[in-house]
Tab-separated table of N, CA and C in Angstrom:
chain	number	residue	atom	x	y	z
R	101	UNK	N	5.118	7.489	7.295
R	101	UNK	CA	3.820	6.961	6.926
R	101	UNK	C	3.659	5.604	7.600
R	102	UNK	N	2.886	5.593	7.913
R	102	UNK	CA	2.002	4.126	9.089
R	102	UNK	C	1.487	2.809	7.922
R	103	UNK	N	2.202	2.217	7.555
R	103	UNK	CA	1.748	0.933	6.801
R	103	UNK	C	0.578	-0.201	7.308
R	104	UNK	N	-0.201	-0.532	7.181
R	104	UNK	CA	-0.609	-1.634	7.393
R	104	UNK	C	-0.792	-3.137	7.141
R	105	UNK	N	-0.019	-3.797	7.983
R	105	UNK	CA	-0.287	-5.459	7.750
R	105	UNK	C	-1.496	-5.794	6.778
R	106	UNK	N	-0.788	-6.447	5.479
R	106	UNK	CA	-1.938	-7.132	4.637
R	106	UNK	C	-1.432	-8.971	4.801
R	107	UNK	N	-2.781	-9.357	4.174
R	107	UNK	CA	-2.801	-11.202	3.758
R	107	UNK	C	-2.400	-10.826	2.625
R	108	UNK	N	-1.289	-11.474	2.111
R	108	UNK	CA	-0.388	-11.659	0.687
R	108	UNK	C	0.337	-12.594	0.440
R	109	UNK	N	0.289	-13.120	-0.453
R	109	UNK	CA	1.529	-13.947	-0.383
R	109	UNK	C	2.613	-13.041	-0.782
R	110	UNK	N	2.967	-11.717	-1.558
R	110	UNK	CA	3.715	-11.468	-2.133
R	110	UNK	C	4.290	-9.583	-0.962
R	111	UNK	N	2.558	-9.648	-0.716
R	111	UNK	CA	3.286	-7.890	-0.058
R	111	UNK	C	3.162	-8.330	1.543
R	112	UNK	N	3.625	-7.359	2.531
R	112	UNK	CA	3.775	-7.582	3.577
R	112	UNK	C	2.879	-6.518	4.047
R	113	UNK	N	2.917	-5.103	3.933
R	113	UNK	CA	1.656	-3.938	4.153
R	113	UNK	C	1.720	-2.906	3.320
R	114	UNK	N	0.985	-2.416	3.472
R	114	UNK	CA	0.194	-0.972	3.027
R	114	UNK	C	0.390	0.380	3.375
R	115	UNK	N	0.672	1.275	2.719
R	115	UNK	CA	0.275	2.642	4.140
R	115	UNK	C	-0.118	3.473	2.575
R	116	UNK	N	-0.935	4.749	3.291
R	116	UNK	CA	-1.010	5.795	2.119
R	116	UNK	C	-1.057	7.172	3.113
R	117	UNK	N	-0.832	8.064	2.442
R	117	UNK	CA	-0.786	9.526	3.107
R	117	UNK	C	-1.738	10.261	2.266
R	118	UNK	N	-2.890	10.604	2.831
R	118	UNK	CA	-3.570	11.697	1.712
R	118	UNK	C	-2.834	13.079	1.588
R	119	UNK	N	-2.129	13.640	2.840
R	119	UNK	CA	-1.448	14.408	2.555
R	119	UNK	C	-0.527	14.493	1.354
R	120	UNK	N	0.171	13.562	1.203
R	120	UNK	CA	0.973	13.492	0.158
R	120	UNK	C	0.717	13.192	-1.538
R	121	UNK	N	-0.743	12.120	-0.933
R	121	UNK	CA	-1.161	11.529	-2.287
R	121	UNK	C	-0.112	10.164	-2.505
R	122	UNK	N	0.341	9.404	-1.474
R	122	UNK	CA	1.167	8.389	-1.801
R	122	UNK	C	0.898	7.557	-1.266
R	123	UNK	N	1.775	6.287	-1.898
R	123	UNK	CA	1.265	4.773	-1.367
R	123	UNK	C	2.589	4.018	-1.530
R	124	UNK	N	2.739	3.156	-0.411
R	124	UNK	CA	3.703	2.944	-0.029
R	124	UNK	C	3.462	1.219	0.301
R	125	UNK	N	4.228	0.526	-0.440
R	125	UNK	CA	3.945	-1.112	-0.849
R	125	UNK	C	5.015	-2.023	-0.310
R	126	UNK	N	4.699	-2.306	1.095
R	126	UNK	CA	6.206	-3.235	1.330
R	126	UNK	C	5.825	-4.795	0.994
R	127	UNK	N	6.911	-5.032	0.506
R	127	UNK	CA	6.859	-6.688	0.307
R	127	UNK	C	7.705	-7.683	0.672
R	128	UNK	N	7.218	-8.912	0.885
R	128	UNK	CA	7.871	-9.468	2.235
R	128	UNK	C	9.603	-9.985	2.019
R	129	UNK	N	9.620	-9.545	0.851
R	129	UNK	CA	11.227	-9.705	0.713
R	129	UNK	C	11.834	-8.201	1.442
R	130	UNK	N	11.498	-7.363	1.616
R	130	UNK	CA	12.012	-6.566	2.584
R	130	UNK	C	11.905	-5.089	1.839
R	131	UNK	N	11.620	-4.960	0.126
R	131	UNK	CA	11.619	-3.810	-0.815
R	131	UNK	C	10.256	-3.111	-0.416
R	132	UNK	N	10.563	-1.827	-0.245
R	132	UNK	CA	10.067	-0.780	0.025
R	132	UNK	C	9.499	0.228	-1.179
R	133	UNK	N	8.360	0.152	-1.805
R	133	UNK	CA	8.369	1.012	-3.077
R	133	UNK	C	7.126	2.161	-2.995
R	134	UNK	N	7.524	3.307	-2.746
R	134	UNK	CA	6.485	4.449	-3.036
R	134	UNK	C	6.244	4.778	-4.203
R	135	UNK	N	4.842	4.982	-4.453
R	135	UNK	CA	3.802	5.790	-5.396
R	135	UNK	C	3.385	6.876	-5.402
R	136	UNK	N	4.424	8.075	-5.754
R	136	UNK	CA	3.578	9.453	-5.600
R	136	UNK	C	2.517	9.601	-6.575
R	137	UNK	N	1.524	10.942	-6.311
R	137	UNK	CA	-0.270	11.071	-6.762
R	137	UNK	C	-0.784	9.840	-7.303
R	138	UNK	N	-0.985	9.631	-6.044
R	138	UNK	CA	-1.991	8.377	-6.049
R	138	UNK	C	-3.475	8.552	-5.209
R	139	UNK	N	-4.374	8.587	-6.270
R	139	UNK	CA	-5.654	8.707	-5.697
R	139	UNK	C	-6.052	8.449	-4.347
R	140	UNK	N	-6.920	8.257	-3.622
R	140	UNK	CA	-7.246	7.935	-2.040
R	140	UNK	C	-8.078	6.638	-2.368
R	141	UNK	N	-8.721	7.055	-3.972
R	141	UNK	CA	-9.852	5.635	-4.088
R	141	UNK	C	-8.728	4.894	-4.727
R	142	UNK	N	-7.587	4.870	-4.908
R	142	UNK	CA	-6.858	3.341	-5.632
R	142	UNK	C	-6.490	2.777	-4.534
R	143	UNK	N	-5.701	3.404	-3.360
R	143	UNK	CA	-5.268	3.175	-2.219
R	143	UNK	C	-6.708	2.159	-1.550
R	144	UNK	N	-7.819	2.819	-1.059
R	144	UNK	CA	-9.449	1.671	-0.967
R	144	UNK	C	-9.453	0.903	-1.737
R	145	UNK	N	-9.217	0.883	-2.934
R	145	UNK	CA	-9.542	-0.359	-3.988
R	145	UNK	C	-8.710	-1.388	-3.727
R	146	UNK	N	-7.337	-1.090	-3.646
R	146	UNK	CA	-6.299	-2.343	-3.011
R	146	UNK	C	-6.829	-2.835	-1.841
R	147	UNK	N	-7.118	-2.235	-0.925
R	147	UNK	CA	-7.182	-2.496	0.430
R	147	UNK	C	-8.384	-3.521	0.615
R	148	UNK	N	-9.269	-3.452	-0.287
R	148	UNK	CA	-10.707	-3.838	-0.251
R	148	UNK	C	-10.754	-5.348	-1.230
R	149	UNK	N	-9.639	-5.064	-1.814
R	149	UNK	CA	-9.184	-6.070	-2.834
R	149	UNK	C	-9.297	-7.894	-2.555
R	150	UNK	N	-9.967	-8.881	-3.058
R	150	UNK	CA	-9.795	-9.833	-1.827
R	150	UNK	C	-8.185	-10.387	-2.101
R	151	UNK	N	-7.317	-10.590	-3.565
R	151	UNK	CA	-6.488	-11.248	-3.625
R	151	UNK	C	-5.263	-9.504	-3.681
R	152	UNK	N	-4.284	-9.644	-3.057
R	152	UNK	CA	-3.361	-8.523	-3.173
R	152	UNK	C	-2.027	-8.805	-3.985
């Protein structure tokens, strides 16, 4: 899954797979944490989010 660079102080990027229904939260300490069935609109709502 393809993450994308966010502004955070706390996460580093993003990625989601609609295939899968997952979301995938790296943070800049280096932890890696997936979210299986996860909507497509929670995944937009973060993304769109102004503070992450």
């Amino acid at each position: 899954m393809q993450r994308e660079a966010v502004e955070s102080s706390a996460l580093f990027a993003v990625g989601y797979s609609r295939r899968l229904h997952a979301l995938e939260i790296e943070f800049r300490d280096g932890l890696i944490y997936r979210y299986l069935e996860v909507p497509a609109s929670t995944h937009r709502a973060l993304m769109s989010a102004e503070s992450k």
